[in-house]
Amino acid sequence: DRGNHRHFMEKEIYEQPEAISRTMSRYIDFAELKSKPIDGSIDFSAIDRLTMSACGTAFYAGVVGKYWFERYARLPVEIDIASEFRYREMPLGPRDAAMFISQSGETADTLASLRYCKDNGLPIGAVVNVQESTIAREANAIFPTLAGIEVGVASTKAFTAQLTVLASLSIIAGRQRGTIDDAREAELCQALVEIPGLMTKALNEIQPQIEKLAQELSHYKHVLYLGRGTSFPLAMEGALKLKEISYIHAEGYAAGELKHGPIALIDEKMPVIVIAPYDAVFAKTVSNMQEVAARGGRIILITDAEGAAAADMETMATLVVPKVPEIAAPIVYSAPIQLLAYHTAVFMGTDVDQPRNLAKSVTVE
Ligand code: F6R
């Protein structure tokens, strides 16, 4: 039932504050601002490396997770696309653990990667939405996303629920590894607890601007997304969302890679969507934006009020998102990238919930 939404995708975008909150309550004690105990089959203090593997949107969630585990738990993370991981014969050792991320829990390549790690004797964790799935069954520890059934082929609430689990686990891992003390844990948990409210605020505040912008965007054939730090995987996710439902060619790049090739593409026919919360790397991203502007590129900047003021640039549009704590940014900034892809596709008249050539669950290699 789509309720009063035109598509399941739209409904699922707006269900996110609730899905995030429900998922988070499994891992975080909202009242005590502490992490909750998890399944003991994965002990983050007993490992030297975490190997993650997934496909598509779930892979991008994993890349954000890598930044978090490395920053908050000082745990090195290897992450790869499952279709590559399963065949590249990665050496695995006794102080490794593996983590797989999958909405459906049935993705063939992700499952094959899981079995490779299991055969190598690694403890297996799985971040899954469908809890009666094969991946959930074969894992040692299940870290559920409680997003509810996701109908739209383009993943939205499952993605932000995956991010919620990974953010929570990075705090839990930090506690187990002694890199986070009580005060830091409380601070990070407080930041997480604010996310559902910030997400609601972001969705509501961007809405009036987004339709006009989407209409404009629907006239372009190519779009480039840029981001730095955790905004880099979000740039890749934004590009994937746009291409899969609107069929506009889009690419996501790390902002710092711009000058190593993609800058050659920049002209007034290829808008550049820059995801840049006002954080520690903001100024670096602004200098990449200036490079785009100097070559006649048109910029859509997604930032907060401070970022908008500090950037002080001529843009095609500036989408202003509420100010968010660092760990919350990738989740809250999912709102504008999803809405932009959604409304662009609606303008183009595509089958948003069932895009051509795509299936919700990819059970063949
Ligand atoms: C994109 C999308 C796909 C899936 C990918 C993995 O919107 O939905 O890229 O993320 O096929 O699927 P799961 O998470 O079921 O393993």
PDB file of C-alpha atoms in Angstrom, residues 136-242:
ATOM      1  CA  ALA A 136      21.173 -14.222   7.635  1.00  0.00           C
ATOM      2  CA  ARG A 137      21.011 -17.988   8.075  1.00  0.00           C
ATOM      3  CA  GLU A 138      24.658 -18.593   7.209  1.00  0.00           C
ATOM      4  CA  ALA A 139      26.134 -15.753   9.270  1.00  0.00           C
ATOM      5  CA  ASN A 140      27.367 -16.239  12.835  1.00  0.00           C
ATOM      6  CA  ALA A 141      26.126 -12.861  14.031  1.00  0.00           C
ATOM      7  CA  ILE A 142      23.147 -11.056  12.498  1.00  0.00           C
ATOM      8  CA  PHE A 143      22.979  -7.282  12.753  1.00  0.00           C
ATOM      9  CA  PRO A 144      19.478  -6.553  11.520  1.00  0.00           C
ATOM     10  CA  THR A 145      18.300  -3.409   9.804  1.00  0.00           C
ATOM     11  CA  LEU A 146      14.708  -2.876  10.868  1.00  0.00           C
ATOM     12  CA  ALA A 147      13.682  -0.920   7.781  1.00  0.00           C
ATOM     13  CA  GLY A 148      10.595  -3.021   7.118  1.00  0.00           C
ATOM     14  CA  ILE A 149       9.744  -4.327   3.651  1.00  0.00           C
ATOM     15  CA  GLU A 150      11.328  -2.262   0.898  1.00  0.00           C
ATOM     16  CA  VAL A 151       9.313  -2.479  -2.318  1.00  0.00           C
ATOM     17  CA  GLY A 152      10.943   0.147  -4.544  1.00  0.00           C
ATOM     18  CA  VAL A 153      13.797  -1.374  -6.525  1.00  0.00           C
ATOM     19  CA  ALA A 154      15.934   1.673  -5.751  1.00  0.00           C
ATOM     20  CA  SER A 155      17.062   1.208  -2.187  1.00  0.00           C
ATOM     21  CA  THR A 156      16.363   4.124   0.167  1.00  0.00           C
ATOM     22  CA  LYS A 157      15.310   3.245   3.711  1.00  0.00           C
ATOM     23  CA  ALA A 158      17.338   0.027   3.637  1.00  0.00           C
ATOM     24  CA  PHE A 159      20.436   2.117   2.837  1.00  0.00           C
ATOM     25  CA  THR A 160      19.993   4.568   5.707  1.00  0.00           C
ATOM     26  CA  ALA A 161      19.141   1.667   8.038  1.00  0.00           C
ATOM     27  CA  GLN A 162      22.400  -0.032   6.969  1.00  0.00           C
ATOM     28  CA  LEU A 163      24.252   3.192   7.743  1.00  0.00           C
ATOM     29  CA  THR A 164      22.528   3.319  11.132  1.00  0.00           C
ATOM     30  CA  VAL A 165      23.693  -0.204  11.985  1.00  0.00           C
ATOM     31  CA  LEU A 166      27.250   0.470  10.800  1.00  0.00           C
ATOM     32  CA  ALA A 167      27.476   3.740  12.748  1.00  0.00           C
ATOM     33  CA  SER A 168      26.218   1.963  15.883  1.00  0.00           C
ATOM     34  CA  LEU A 169      28.615  -0.951  15.379  1.00  0.00           C
ATOM     35  CA  SER A 170      31.550   1.421  14.959  1.00  0.00           C
ATOM     36  CA  ILE A 171      30.747   2.861  18.396  1.00  0.00           C
ATOM     37  CA  ILE A 172      30.365  -0.633  19.855  1.00  0.00           C
ATOM     38  CA  ALA A 173      33.674  -1.655  18.256  1.00  0.00           C
ATOM     39  CA  GLY A 174      35.294   1.480  19.671  1.00  0.00           C
ATOM     40  CA  ARG A 175      34.105   0.531  23.160  1.00  0.00           C
ATOM     41  CA  GLN A 176      35.377  -3.033  22.793  1.00  0.00           C
ATOM     42  CA  ARG A 177      38.738  -1.834  21.490  1.00  0.00           C
ATOM     43  CA  GLY A 178      39.082   0.916  24.088  1.00  0.00           C
ATOM     44  CA  THR A 179      39.256   3.773  21.592  1.00  0.00           C
ATOM     45  CA  ILE A 180      36.053   5.381  22.890  1.00  0.00           C
ATOM     46  CA  ASP A 181      35.541   6.296  26.550  1.00  0.00           C
ATOM     47  CA  ASP A 182      32.234   6.875  28.375  1.00  0.00           C
ATOM     48  CA  ALA A 183      32.054  10.565  27.505  1.00  0.00           C
ATOM     49  CA  ARG A 184      32.834  10.032  23.825  1.00  0.00           C
ATOM     50  CA  GLU A 185      30.326   7.191  23.652  1.00  0.00           C
ATOM     51  CA  ALA A 186      27.619   9.423  25.119  1.00  0.00           C
ATOM     52  CA  GLU A 187      28.501  12.190  22.671  1.00  0.00           C
ATOM     53  CA  LEU A 188      28.347   9.876  19.639  1.00  0.00           C
ATOM     54  CA  CYS A 189      25.130   8.225  20.838  1.00  0.00           C
ATOM     55  CA  GLN A 190      23.580  11.664  21.338  1.00  0.00           C
ATOM     56  CA  ALA A 191      24.505  12.491  17.743  1.00  0.00           C
ATOM     57  CA  LEU A 192      22.853   9.294  16.514  1.00  0.00           C
ATOM     58  CA  VAL A 193      19.726   9.857  18.562  1.00  0.00           C
ATOM     59  CA  GLU A 194      19.245  13.232  16.868  1.00  0.00           C
ATOM     60  CA  ILE A 195      19.233  11.707  13.372  1.00  0.00           C
ATOM     61  CA  PRO A 196      15.539  10.826  12.943  1.00  0.00           C
ATOM     62  CA  GLY A 197      14.517  14.390  13.863  1.00  0.00           C
ATOM     63  CA  LEU A 198      17.175  15.903  11.612  1.00  0.00           C
ATOM     64  CA  MET A 199      16.104  13.625   8.769  1.00  0.00           C
ATOM     65  CA  THR A 200      12.481  14.755   9.108  1.00  0.00           C
ATOM     66  CA  LYS A 201      13.634  18.369   9.145  1.00  0.00           C
ATOM     67  CA  ALA A 202      15.837  17.828   6.072  1.00  0.00           C
ATOM     68  CA  LEU A 203      13.046  16.124   4.115  1.00  0.00           C
ATOM     69  CA  ASN A 204      10.568  18.896   4.925  1.00  0.00           C
ATOM     70  CA  GLU A 205      12.910  21.806   4.340  1.00  0.00           C
ATOM     71  CA  ILE A 206      14.265  20.637   0.989  1.00  0.00           C
ATOM     72  CA  GLN A 207      10.922  19.601  -0.469  1.00  0.00           C
ATOM     73  CA  PRO A 208       9.854  23.080  -1.742  1.00  0.00           C
ATOM     74  CA  GLN A 209      13.134  23.560  -3.626  1.00  0.00           C
ATOM     75  CA  ILE A 210      13.550  20.117  -5.023  1.00  0.00           C
ATOM     76  CA  GLU A 211      10.823  19.876  -7.659  1.00  0.00           C
ATOM     77  CA  LYS A 212      11.966  22.922  -9.596  1.00  0.00           C
ATOM     78  CA  LEU A 213      15.549  21.754  -9.440  1.00  0.00           C
ATOM     79  CA  ALA A 214      14.596  18.226 -10.522  1.00  0.00           C
ATOM     80  CA  GLN A 215      12.753  19.633 -13.513  1.00  0.00           C
ATOM     81  CA  GLU A 216      15.889  21.508 -14.524  1.00  0.00           C
ATOM     82  CA  LEU A 217      18.088  18.477 -13.958  1.00  0.00           C
ATOM     83  CA  SER A 218      15.849  16.318 -16.147  1.00  0.00           C
ATOM     84  CA  HIS A 219      17.103  18.252 -19.201  1.00  0.00           C
ATOM     85  CA  TYR A 220      20.698  17.114 -18.789  1.00  0.00           C
ATOM     86  CA  LYS A 221      22.305  13.941 -20.114  1.00  0.00           C
ATOM     87  CA  HIS A 222      25.241  13.724 -17.693  1.00  0.00           C
ATOM     88  CA  VAL A 223      25.687  14.587 -14.047  1.00  0.00           C
ATOM     89  CA  LEU A 224      28.779  14.398 -11.859  1.00  0.00           C
ATOM     90  CA  TYR A 225      28.572  13.939  -8.068  1.00  0.00           C
ATOM     91  CA  LEU A 226      31.492  14.946  -5.857  1.00  0.00           C
ATOM     92  CA  GLY A 227      32.195  14.417  -2.177  1.00  0.00           C
ATOM     93  CA  ARG A 228      35.084  14.018   0.237  1.00  0.00           C
ATOM     94  CA  GLY A 229      35.396  11.779   3.313  1.00  0.00           C
ATOM     95  CA  THR A 230      32.089  10.041   4.059  1.00  0.00           C
ATOM     96  CA  SER A 231      30.487  12.268   1.411  1.00  0.00           C
ATOM     97  CA  PHE A 232      32.514  10.400  -1.240  1.00  0.00           C
ATOM     98  CA  PRO A 233      30.551   7.123  -0.969  1.00  0.00           C
ATOM     99  CA  LEU A 234      27.428   9.253  -0.740  1.00  0.00           C
ATOM    100  CA  ALA A 235      28.368  10.860  -4.076  1.00  0.00           C
ATOM    101  CA  MET A 236      28.594   7.374  -5.589  1.00  0.00           C
ATOM    102  CA  GLU A 237      25.237   6.452  -4.072  1.00  0.00           C
ATOM    103  CA  GLY A 238      23.671   9.678  -5.390  1.00  0.00           C
ATOM    104  CA  ALA A 239      24.934   8.900  -8.885  1.00  0.00           C
ATOM    105  CA  LEU A 240      23.630   5.330  -8.684  1.00  0.00           C
ATOM    106  CA  LYS A 241      20.187   6.507  -7.545  1.00  0.00           C
ATOM    107  CA  LEU A 242      19.936   9.014 -10.389  1.00  0.00           C
TER     108      LEU A 242
END
